PDB file of C-alpha atoms in Angstrom:
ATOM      1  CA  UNK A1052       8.252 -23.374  39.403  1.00 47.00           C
ATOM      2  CA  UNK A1053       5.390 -24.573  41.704  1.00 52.00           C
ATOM      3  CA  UNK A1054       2.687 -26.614  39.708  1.00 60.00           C
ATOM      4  CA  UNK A1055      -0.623 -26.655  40.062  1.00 66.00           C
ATOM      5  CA  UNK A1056      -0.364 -30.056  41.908  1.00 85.00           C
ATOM      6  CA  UNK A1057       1.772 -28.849  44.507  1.00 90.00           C
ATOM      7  CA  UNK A1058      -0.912 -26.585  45.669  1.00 91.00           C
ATOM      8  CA  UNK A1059      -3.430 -29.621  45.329  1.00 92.00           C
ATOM      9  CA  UNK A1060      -1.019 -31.818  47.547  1.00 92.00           C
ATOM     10  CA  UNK A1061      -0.627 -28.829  50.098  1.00 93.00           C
ATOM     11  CA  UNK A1062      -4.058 -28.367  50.335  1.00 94.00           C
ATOM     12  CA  UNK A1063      -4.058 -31.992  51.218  1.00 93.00           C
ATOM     13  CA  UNK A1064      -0.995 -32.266  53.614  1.00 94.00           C
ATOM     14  CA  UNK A1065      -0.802 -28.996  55.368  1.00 94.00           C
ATOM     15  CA  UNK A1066      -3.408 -29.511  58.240  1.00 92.00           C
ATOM     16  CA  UNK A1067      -3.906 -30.841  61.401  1.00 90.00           C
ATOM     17  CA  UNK A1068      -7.591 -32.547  60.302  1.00 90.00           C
ATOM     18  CA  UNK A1069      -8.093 -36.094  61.711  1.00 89.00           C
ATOM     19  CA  UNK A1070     -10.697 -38.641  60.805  1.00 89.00           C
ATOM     20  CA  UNK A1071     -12.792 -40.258  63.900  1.00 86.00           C
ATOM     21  CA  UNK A1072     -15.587 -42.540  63.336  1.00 85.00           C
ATOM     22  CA  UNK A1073     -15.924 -41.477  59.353  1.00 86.00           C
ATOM     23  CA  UNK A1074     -15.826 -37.672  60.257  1.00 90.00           C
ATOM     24  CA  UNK A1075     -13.708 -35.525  59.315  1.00 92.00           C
ATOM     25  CA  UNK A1076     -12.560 -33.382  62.639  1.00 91.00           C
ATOM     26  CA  UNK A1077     -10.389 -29.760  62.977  1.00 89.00           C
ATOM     27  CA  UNK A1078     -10.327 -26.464  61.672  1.00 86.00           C
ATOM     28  CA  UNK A1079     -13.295 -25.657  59.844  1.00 86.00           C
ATOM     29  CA  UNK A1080     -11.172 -24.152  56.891  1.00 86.00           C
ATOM     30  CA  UNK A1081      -8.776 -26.869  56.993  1.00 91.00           C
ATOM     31  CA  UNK A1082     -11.877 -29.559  56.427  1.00 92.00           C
ATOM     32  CA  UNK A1083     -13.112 -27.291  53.410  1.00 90.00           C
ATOM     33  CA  UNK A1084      -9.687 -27.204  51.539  1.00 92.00           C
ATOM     34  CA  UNK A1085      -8.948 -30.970  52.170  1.00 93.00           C
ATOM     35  CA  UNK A1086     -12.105 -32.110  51.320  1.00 92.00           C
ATOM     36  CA  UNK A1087     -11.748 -30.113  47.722  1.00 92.00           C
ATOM     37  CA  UNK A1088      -8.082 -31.483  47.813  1.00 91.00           C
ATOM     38  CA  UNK A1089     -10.255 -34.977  47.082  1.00 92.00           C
ATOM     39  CA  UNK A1090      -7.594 -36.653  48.712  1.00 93.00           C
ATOM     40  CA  UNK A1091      -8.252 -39.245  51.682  1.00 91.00           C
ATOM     41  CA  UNK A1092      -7.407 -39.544  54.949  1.00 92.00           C
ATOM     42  CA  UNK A1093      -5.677 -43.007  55.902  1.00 90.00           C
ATOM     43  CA  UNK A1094      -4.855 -45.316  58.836  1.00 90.00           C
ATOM     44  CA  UNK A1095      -1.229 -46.293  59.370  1.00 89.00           C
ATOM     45  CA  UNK A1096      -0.356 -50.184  58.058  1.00 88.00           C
ATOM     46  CA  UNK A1097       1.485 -51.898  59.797  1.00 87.00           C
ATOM     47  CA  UNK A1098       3.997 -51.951  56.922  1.00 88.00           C
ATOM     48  CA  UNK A1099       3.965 -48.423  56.501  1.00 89.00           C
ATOM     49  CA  UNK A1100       6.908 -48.172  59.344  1.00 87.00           C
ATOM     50  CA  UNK A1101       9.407 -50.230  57.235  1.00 88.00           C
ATOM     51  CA  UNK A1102       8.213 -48.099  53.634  1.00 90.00           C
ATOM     52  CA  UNK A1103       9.086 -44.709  55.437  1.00 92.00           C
ATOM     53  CA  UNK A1104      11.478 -45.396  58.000  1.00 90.00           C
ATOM     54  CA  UNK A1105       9.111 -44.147  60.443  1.00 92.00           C
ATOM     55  CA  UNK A1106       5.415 -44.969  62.329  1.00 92.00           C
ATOM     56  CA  UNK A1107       3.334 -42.634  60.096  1.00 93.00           C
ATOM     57  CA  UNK A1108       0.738 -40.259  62.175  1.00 91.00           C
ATOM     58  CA  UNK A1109      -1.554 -40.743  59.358  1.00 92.00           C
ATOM     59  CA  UNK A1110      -1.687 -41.684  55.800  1.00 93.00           C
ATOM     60  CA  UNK A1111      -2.841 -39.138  52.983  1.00 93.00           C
ATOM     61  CA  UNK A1112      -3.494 -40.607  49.155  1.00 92.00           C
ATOM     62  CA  UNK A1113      -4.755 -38.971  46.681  1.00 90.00           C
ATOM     63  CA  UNK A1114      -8.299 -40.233  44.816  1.00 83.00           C
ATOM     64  CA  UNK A1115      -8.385 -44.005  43.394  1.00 72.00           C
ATOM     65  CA  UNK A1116      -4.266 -43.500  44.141  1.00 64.00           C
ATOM     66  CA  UNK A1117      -3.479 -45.544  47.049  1.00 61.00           C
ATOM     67  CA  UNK A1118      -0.030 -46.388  45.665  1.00 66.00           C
ATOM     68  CA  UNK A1119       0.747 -42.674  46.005  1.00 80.00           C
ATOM     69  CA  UNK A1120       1.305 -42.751  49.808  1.00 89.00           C
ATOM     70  CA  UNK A1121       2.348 -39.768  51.820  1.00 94.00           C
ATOM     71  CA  UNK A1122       3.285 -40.233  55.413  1.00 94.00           C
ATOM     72  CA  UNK A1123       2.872 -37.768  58.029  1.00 95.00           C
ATOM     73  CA  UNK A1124       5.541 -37.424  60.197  1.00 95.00           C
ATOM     74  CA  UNK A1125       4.770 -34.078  62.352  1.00 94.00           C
ATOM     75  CA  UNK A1126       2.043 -31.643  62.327  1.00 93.00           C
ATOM     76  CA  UNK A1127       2.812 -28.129  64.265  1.00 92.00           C
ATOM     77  CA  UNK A1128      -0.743 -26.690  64.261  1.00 89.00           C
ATOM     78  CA  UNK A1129      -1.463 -22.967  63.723  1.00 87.00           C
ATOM     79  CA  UNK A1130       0.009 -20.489  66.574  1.00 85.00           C
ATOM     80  CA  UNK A1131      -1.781 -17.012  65.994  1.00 81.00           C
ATOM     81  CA  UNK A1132       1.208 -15.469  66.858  1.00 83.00           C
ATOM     82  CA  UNK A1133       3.320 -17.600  64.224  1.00 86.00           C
ATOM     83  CA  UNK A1134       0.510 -16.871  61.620  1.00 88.00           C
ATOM     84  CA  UNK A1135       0.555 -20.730  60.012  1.00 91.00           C
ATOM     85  CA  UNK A1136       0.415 -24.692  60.138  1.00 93.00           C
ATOM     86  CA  UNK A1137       3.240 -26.332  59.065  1.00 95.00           C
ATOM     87  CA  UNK A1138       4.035 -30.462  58.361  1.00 96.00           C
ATOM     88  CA  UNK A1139       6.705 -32.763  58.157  1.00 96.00           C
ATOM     89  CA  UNK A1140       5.569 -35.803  56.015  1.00 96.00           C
ATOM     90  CA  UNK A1141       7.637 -38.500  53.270  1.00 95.00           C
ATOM     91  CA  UNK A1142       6.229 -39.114  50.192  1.00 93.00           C
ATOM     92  CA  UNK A1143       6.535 -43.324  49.226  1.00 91.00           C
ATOM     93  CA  UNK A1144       9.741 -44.022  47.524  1.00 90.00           C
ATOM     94  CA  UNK A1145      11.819 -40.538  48.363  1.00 92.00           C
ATOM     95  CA  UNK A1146      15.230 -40.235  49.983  1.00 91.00           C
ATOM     96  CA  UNK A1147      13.968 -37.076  51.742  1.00 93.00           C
ATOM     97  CA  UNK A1148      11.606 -36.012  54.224  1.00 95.00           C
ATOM     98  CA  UNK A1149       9.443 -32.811  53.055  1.00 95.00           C
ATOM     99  CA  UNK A1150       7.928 -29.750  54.583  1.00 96.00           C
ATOM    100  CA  UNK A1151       4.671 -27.717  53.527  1.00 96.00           C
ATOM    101  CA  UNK A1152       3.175 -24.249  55.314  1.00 96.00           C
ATOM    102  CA  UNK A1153       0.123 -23.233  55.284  1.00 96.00           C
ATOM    103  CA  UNK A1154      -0.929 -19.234  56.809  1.00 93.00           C
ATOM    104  CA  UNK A1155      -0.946 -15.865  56.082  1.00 91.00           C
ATOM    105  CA  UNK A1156       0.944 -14.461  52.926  1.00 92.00           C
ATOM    106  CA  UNK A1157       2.816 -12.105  54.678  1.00 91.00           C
ATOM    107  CA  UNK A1158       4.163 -14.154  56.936  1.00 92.00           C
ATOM    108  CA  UNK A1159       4.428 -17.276  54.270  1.00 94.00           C
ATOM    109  CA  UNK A1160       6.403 -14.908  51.981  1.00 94.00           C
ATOM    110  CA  UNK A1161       9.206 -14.148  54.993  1.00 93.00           C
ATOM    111  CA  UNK A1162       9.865 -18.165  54.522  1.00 95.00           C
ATOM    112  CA  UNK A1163       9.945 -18.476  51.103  1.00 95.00           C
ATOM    113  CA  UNK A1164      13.365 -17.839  48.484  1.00 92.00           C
ATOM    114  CA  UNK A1165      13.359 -14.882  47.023  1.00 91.00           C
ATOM    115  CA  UNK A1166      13.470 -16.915  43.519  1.00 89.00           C
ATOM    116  CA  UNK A1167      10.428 -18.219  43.950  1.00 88.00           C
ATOM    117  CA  UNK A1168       8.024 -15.083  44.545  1.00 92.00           C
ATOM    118  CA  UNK A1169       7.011 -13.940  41.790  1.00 91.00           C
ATOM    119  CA  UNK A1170       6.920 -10.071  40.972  1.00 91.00           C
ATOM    120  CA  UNK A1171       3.152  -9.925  40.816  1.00 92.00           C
ATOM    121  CA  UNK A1172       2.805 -11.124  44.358  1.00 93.00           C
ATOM    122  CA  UNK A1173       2.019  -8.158  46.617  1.00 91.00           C
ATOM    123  CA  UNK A1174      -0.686  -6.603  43.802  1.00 91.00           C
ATOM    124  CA  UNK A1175      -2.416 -10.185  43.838  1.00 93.00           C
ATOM    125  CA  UNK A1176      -2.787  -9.891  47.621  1.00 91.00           C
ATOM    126  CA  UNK A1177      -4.055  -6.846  47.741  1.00 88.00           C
ATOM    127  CA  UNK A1178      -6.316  -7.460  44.518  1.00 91.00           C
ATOM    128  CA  UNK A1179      -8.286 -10.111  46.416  1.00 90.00           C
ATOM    129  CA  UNK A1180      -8.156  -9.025  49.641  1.00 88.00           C
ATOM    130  CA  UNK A1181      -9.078  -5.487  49.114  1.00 84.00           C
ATOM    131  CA  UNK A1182     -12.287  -7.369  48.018  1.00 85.00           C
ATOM    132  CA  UNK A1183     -12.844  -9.022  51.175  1.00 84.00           C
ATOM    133  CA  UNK A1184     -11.715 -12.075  50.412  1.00 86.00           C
ATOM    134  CA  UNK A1185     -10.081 -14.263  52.720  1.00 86.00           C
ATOM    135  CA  UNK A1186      -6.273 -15.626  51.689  1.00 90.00           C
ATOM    136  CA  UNK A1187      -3.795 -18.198  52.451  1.00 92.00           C
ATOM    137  CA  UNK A1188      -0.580 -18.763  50.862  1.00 94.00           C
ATOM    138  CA  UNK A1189       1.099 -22.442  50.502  1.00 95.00           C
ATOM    139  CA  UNK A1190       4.584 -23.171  50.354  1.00 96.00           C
ATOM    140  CA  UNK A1191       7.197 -26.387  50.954  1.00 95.00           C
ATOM    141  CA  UNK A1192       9.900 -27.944  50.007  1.00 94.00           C
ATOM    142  CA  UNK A1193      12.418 -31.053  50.149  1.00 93.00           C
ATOM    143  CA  UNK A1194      14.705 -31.250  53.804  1.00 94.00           C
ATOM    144  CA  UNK A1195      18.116 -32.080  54.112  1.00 91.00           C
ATOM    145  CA  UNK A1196      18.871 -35.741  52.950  1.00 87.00           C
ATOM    146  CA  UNK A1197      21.136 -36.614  56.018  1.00 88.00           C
ATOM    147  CA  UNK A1198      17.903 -35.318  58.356  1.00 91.00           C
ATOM    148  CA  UNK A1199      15.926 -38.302  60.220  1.00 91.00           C
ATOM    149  CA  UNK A1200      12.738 -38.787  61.490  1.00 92.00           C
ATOM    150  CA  UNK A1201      14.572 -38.534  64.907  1.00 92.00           C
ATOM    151  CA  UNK A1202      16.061 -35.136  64.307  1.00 91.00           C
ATOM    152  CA  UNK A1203      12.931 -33.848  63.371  1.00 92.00           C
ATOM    153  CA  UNK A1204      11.029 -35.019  66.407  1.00 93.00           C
ATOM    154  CA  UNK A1205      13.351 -34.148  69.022  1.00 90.00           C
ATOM    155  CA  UNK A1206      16.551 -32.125  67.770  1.00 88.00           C
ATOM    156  CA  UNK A1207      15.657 -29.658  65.141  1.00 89.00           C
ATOM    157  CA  UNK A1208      13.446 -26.264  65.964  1.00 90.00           C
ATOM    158  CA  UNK A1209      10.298 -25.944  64.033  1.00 91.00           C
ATOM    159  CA  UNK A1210      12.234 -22.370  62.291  1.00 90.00           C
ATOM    160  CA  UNK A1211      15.042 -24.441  61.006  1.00 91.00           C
ATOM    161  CA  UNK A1212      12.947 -26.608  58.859  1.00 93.00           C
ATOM    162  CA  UNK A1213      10.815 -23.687  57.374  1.00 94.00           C
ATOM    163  CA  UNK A1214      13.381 -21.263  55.552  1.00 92.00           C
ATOM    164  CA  UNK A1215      13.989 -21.349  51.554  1.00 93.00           C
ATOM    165  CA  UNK A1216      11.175 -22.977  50.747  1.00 95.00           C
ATOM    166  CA  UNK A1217       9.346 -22.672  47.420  1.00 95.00           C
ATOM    167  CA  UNK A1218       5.733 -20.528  47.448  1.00 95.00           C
ATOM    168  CA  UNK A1219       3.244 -22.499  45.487  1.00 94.00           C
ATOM    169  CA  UNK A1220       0.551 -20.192  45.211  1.00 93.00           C
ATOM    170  CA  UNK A1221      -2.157 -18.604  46.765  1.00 93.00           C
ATOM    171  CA  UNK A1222      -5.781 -20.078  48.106  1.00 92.00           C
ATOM    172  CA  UNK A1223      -8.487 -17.580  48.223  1.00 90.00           C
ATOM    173  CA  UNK A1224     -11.607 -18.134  49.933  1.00 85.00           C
ATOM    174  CA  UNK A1225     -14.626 -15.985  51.131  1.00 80.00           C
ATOM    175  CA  UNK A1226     -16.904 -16.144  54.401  1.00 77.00           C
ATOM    176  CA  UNK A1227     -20.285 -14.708  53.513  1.00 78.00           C
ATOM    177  CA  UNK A1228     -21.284 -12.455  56.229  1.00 81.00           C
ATOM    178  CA  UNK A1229     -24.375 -13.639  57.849  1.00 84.00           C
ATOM    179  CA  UNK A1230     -27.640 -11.126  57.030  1.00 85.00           C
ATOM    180  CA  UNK A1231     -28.131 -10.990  60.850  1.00 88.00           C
ATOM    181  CA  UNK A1232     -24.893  -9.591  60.712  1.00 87.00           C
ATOM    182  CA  UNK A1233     -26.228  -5.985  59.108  1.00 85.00           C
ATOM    183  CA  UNK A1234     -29.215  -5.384  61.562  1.00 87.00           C
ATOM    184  CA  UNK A1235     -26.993  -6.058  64.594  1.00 90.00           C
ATOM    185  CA  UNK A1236     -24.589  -3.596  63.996  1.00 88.00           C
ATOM    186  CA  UNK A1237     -26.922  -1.131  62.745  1.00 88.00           C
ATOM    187  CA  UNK A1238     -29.161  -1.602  66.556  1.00 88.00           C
ATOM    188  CA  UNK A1239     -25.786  -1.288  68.429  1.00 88.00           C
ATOM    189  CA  UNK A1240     -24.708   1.613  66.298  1.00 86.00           C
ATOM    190  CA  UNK A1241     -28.093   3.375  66.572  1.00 86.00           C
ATOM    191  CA  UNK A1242     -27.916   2.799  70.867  1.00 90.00           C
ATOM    192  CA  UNK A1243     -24.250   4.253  70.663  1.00 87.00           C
ATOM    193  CA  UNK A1244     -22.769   1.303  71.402  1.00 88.00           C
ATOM    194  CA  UNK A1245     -19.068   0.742  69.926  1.00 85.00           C
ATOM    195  CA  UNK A1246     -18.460  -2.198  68.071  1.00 85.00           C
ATOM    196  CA  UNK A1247     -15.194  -3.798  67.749  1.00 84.00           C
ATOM    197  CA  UNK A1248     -13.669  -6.386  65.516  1.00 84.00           C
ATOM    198  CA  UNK A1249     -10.842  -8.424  66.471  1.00 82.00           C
ATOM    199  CA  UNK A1250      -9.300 -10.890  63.283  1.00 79.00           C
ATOM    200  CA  UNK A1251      -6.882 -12.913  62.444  1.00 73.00           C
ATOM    201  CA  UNK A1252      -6.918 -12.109  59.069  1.00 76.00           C
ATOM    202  CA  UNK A1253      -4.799  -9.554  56.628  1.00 76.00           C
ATOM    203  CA  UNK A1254      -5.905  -5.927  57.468  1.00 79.00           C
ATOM    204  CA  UNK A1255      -7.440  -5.108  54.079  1.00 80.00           C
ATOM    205  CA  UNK A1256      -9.806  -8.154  54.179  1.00 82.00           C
ATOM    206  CA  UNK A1257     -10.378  -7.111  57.614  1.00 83.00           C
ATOM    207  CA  UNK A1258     -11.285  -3.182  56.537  1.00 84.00           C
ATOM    208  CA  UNK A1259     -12.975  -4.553  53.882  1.00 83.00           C
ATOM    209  CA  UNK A1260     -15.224  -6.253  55.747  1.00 84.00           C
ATOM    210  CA  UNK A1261     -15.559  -3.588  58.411  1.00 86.00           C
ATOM    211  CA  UNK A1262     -16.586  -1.089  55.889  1.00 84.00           C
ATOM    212  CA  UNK A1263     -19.276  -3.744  54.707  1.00 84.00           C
ATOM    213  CA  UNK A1264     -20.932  -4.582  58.037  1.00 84.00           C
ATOM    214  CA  UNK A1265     -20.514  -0.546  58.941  1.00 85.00           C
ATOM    215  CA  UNK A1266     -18.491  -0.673  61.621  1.00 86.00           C
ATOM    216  CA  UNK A1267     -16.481   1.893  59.838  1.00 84.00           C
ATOM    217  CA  UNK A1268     -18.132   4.407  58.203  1.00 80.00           C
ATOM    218  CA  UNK A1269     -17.335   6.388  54.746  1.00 76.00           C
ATOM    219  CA  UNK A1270     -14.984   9.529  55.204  1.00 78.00           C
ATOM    220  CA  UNK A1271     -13.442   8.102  58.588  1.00 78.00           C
ATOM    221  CA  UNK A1272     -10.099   8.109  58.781  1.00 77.00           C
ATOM    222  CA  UNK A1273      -8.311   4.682  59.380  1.00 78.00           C
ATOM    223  CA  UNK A1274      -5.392   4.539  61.720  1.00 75.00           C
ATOM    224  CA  UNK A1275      -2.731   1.318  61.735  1.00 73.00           C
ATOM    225  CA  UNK A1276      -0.821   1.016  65.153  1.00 72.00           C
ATOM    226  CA  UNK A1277       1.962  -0.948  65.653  1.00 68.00           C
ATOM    227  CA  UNK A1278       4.039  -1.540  68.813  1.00 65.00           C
ATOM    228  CA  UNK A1279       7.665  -2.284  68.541  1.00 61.00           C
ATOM    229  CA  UNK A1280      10.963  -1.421  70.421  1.00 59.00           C
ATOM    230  CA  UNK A1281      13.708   0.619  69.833  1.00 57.00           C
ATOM    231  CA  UNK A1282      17.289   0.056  70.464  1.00 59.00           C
ATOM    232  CA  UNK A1283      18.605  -0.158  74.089  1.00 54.00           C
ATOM    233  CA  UNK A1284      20.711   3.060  73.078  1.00 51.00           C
ATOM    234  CA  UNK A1285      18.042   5.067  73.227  1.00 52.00           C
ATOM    235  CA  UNK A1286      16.303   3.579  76.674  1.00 52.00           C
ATOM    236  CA  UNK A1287      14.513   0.794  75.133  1.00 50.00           C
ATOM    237  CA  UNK A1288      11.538   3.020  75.786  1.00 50.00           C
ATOM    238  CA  UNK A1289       8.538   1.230  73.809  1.00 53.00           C
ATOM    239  CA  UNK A1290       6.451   2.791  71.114  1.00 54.00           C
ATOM    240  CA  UNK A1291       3.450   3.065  68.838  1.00 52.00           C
ATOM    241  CA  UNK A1292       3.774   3.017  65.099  1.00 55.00           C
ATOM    242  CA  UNK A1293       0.884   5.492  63.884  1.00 51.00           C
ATOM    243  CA  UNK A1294       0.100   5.155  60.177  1.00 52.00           C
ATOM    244  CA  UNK A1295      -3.038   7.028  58.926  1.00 49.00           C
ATOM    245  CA  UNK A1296      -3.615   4.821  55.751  1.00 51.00           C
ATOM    246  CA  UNK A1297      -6.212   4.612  53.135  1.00 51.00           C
ATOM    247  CA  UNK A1298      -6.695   1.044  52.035  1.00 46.00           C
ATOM    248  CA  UNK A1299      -6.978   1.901  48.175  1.00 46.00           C
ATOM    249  CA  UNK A1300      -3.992   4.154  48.103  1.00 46.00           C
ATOM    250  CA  UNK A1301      -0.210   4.292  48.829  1.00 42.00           C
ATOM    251  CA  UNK A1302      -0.114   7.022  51.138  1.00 39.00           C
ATOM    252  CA  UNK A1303       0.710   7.442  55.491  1.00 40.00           C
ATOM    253  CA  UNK A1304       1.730   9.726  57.374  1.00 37.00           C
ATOM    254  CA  UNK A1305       3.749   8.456  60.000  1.00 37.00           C
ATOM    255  CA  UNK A1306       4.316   9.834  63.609  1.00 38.00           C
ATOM    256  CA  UNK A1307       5.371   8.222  66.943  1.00 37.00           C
ATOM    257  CA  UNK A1308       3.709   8.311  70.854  1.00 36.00           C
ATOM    258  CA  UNK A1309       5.534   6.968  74.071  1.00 36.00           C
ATOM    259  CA  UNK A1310       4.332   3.995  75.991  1.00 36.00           C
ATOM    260  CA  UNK A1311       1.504   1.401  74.771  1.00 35.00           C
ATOM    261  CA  UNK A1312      -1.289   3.227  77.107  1.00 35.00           C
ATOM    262  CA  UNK A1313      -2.846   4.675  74.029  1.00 34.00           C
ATOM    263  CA  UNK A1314      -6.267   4.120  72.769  1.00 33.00           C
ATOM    264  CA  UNK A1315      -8.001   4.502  69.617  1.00 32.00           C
ATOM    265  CA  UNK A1316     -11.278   6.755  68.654  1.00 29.00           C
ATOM    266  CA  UNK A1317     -14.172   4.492  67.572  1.00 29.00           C
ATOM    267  CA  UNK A1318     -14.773   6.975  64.622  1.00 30.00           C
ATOM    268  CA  UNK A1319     -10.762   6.698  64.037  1.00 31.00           C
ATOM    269  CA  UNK A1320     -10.461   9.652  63.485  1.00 32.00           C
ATOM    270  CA  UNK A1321      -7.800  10.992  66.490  1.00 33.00           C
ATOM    271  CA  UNK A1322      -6.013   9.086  68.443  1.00 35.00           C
ATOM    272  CA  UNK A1323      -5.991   9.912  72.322  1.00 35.00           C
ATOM    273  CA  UNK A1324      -3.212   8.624  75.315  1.00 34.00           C
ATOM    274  CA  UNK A1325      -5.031   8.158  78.742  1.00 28.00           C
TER     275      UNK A1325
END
């Protein structure tokens, strides 16, 4: 079972955040959860080669803890289309090299063992992010003993070392929406002027916030699409997943459309192929 530390050390590990002149550099969100981690950033020693076996990229400790050294081996920063972060790093004194994600819960809970997801996962997810608010799920877990620093660098694919890992938890966080926000996409709404968001983030948090800002109004129909292929047996044509969906209930209705030349209403409420 994942304790409350794990998440801490994630928070701390998991992130491609380097330190230049006394400033913290990288992804804004990855600054704001290592910087609440309270864990600091760390030069290499030069004896930190013969502790781990390997010349460290950097050195994490946690507060007043410098004894407590963790190593980082590789960082694979976030790919949008891979949906996380992931790191390879030794902790001082272990046999084996570790691994920690960091990304979207949906994509973090494909990696994980089943035994370690708990039952109330999916309705915590959609608790907080029906809400709005943003969230990130954190996961790791111990490699192979007989794996080196070597294999890891320049033998092993990055989707070898993340499967059956442990989930630790979940990180929630919230980006206030500016005020300017409101009045800009009221004008551009009043001049009949489609607005569009494009996100990274899990669709409900993403409605959520749509909703908020009014770029979808109350009573309009919401429409998921979803492009996938279907077997060569049946000419590998591609398609459209259509799901009409309601956020706040478990209902779609499902249909299909040929070819990915399709468009959607800005009202959502049909959906037209040109």
């Amino acid at each position: 079972m994942a304790r409350n530390s794990d998440i801490i050390t994630a928070m701390a590990v998991c992130h491609c955040v380097v330190k230049s002149n006394g400033v913290l550099q990288g992804n804004a969100a990855d600054i704001t959860l290592f910087e609440a981690s309270k864990w600091e950033l760390l030069p290499p020693v030069s004896s930190d080669e013969s502790t781990f076996g390997f010349k460290p990229q950097t050195i994490v400790t946690p507060p007043s803890e410098e004894t407590e050294r963790i190593a980082i081996l590789k960082q694979f920063p976030f790919e949008s289309f891979l949906q996380r972060t992931a790191v390879v790093f030794k902790r001082k004194g272990a046999k084996n090299l570790s691994v920690m994600v960091k990304g979207a819960p949906e994509k973090i809970y494909e990696l994980c063992d089943s035994l370690f997801i708990p039952r109330s996962f999916d309705d915590t997810l959609k608790f907080y992010t029906n809400q709005g608010y943003r969230v990130l799920a954190l996961a790791g877990g111990d490699l192979k003993e007989d794996l080196t620093p070597d294999d890891v660098m320049h033998n092993i694919k990055r989707e070898d070392l993340e499967t059956n890992l442990e989930l630790y938890g979940l990180v929630i966080t919230q980006n206030q929406t500016k005020e300017s926000t409101y009045e800009a996409i009221s004008e551009l709404d009043e001049a009949d002027i489609r607005s569009l968001m494009v996100t990274g983030d899990n669709l409900q948090t993403a409605l959520f916030v749509a909703k908020d800002v009014g770029i979808v109004h109350e009573n309009e129909q919401i429409i998921q699409v979803t492009v996938y292929e279907i077997p060569a047996s049946v000419n590998a044509a591609r398609h459209l997943r259509i799901s009409y969906i309601d956020p706040f209930e478990d209902i779609e209705l499902l249909g299909k459309v040929h070819h990915s030349n399709c468009c959607i209403s800005r009202t959502f409420s049909y959906f037209e192929k040109y």
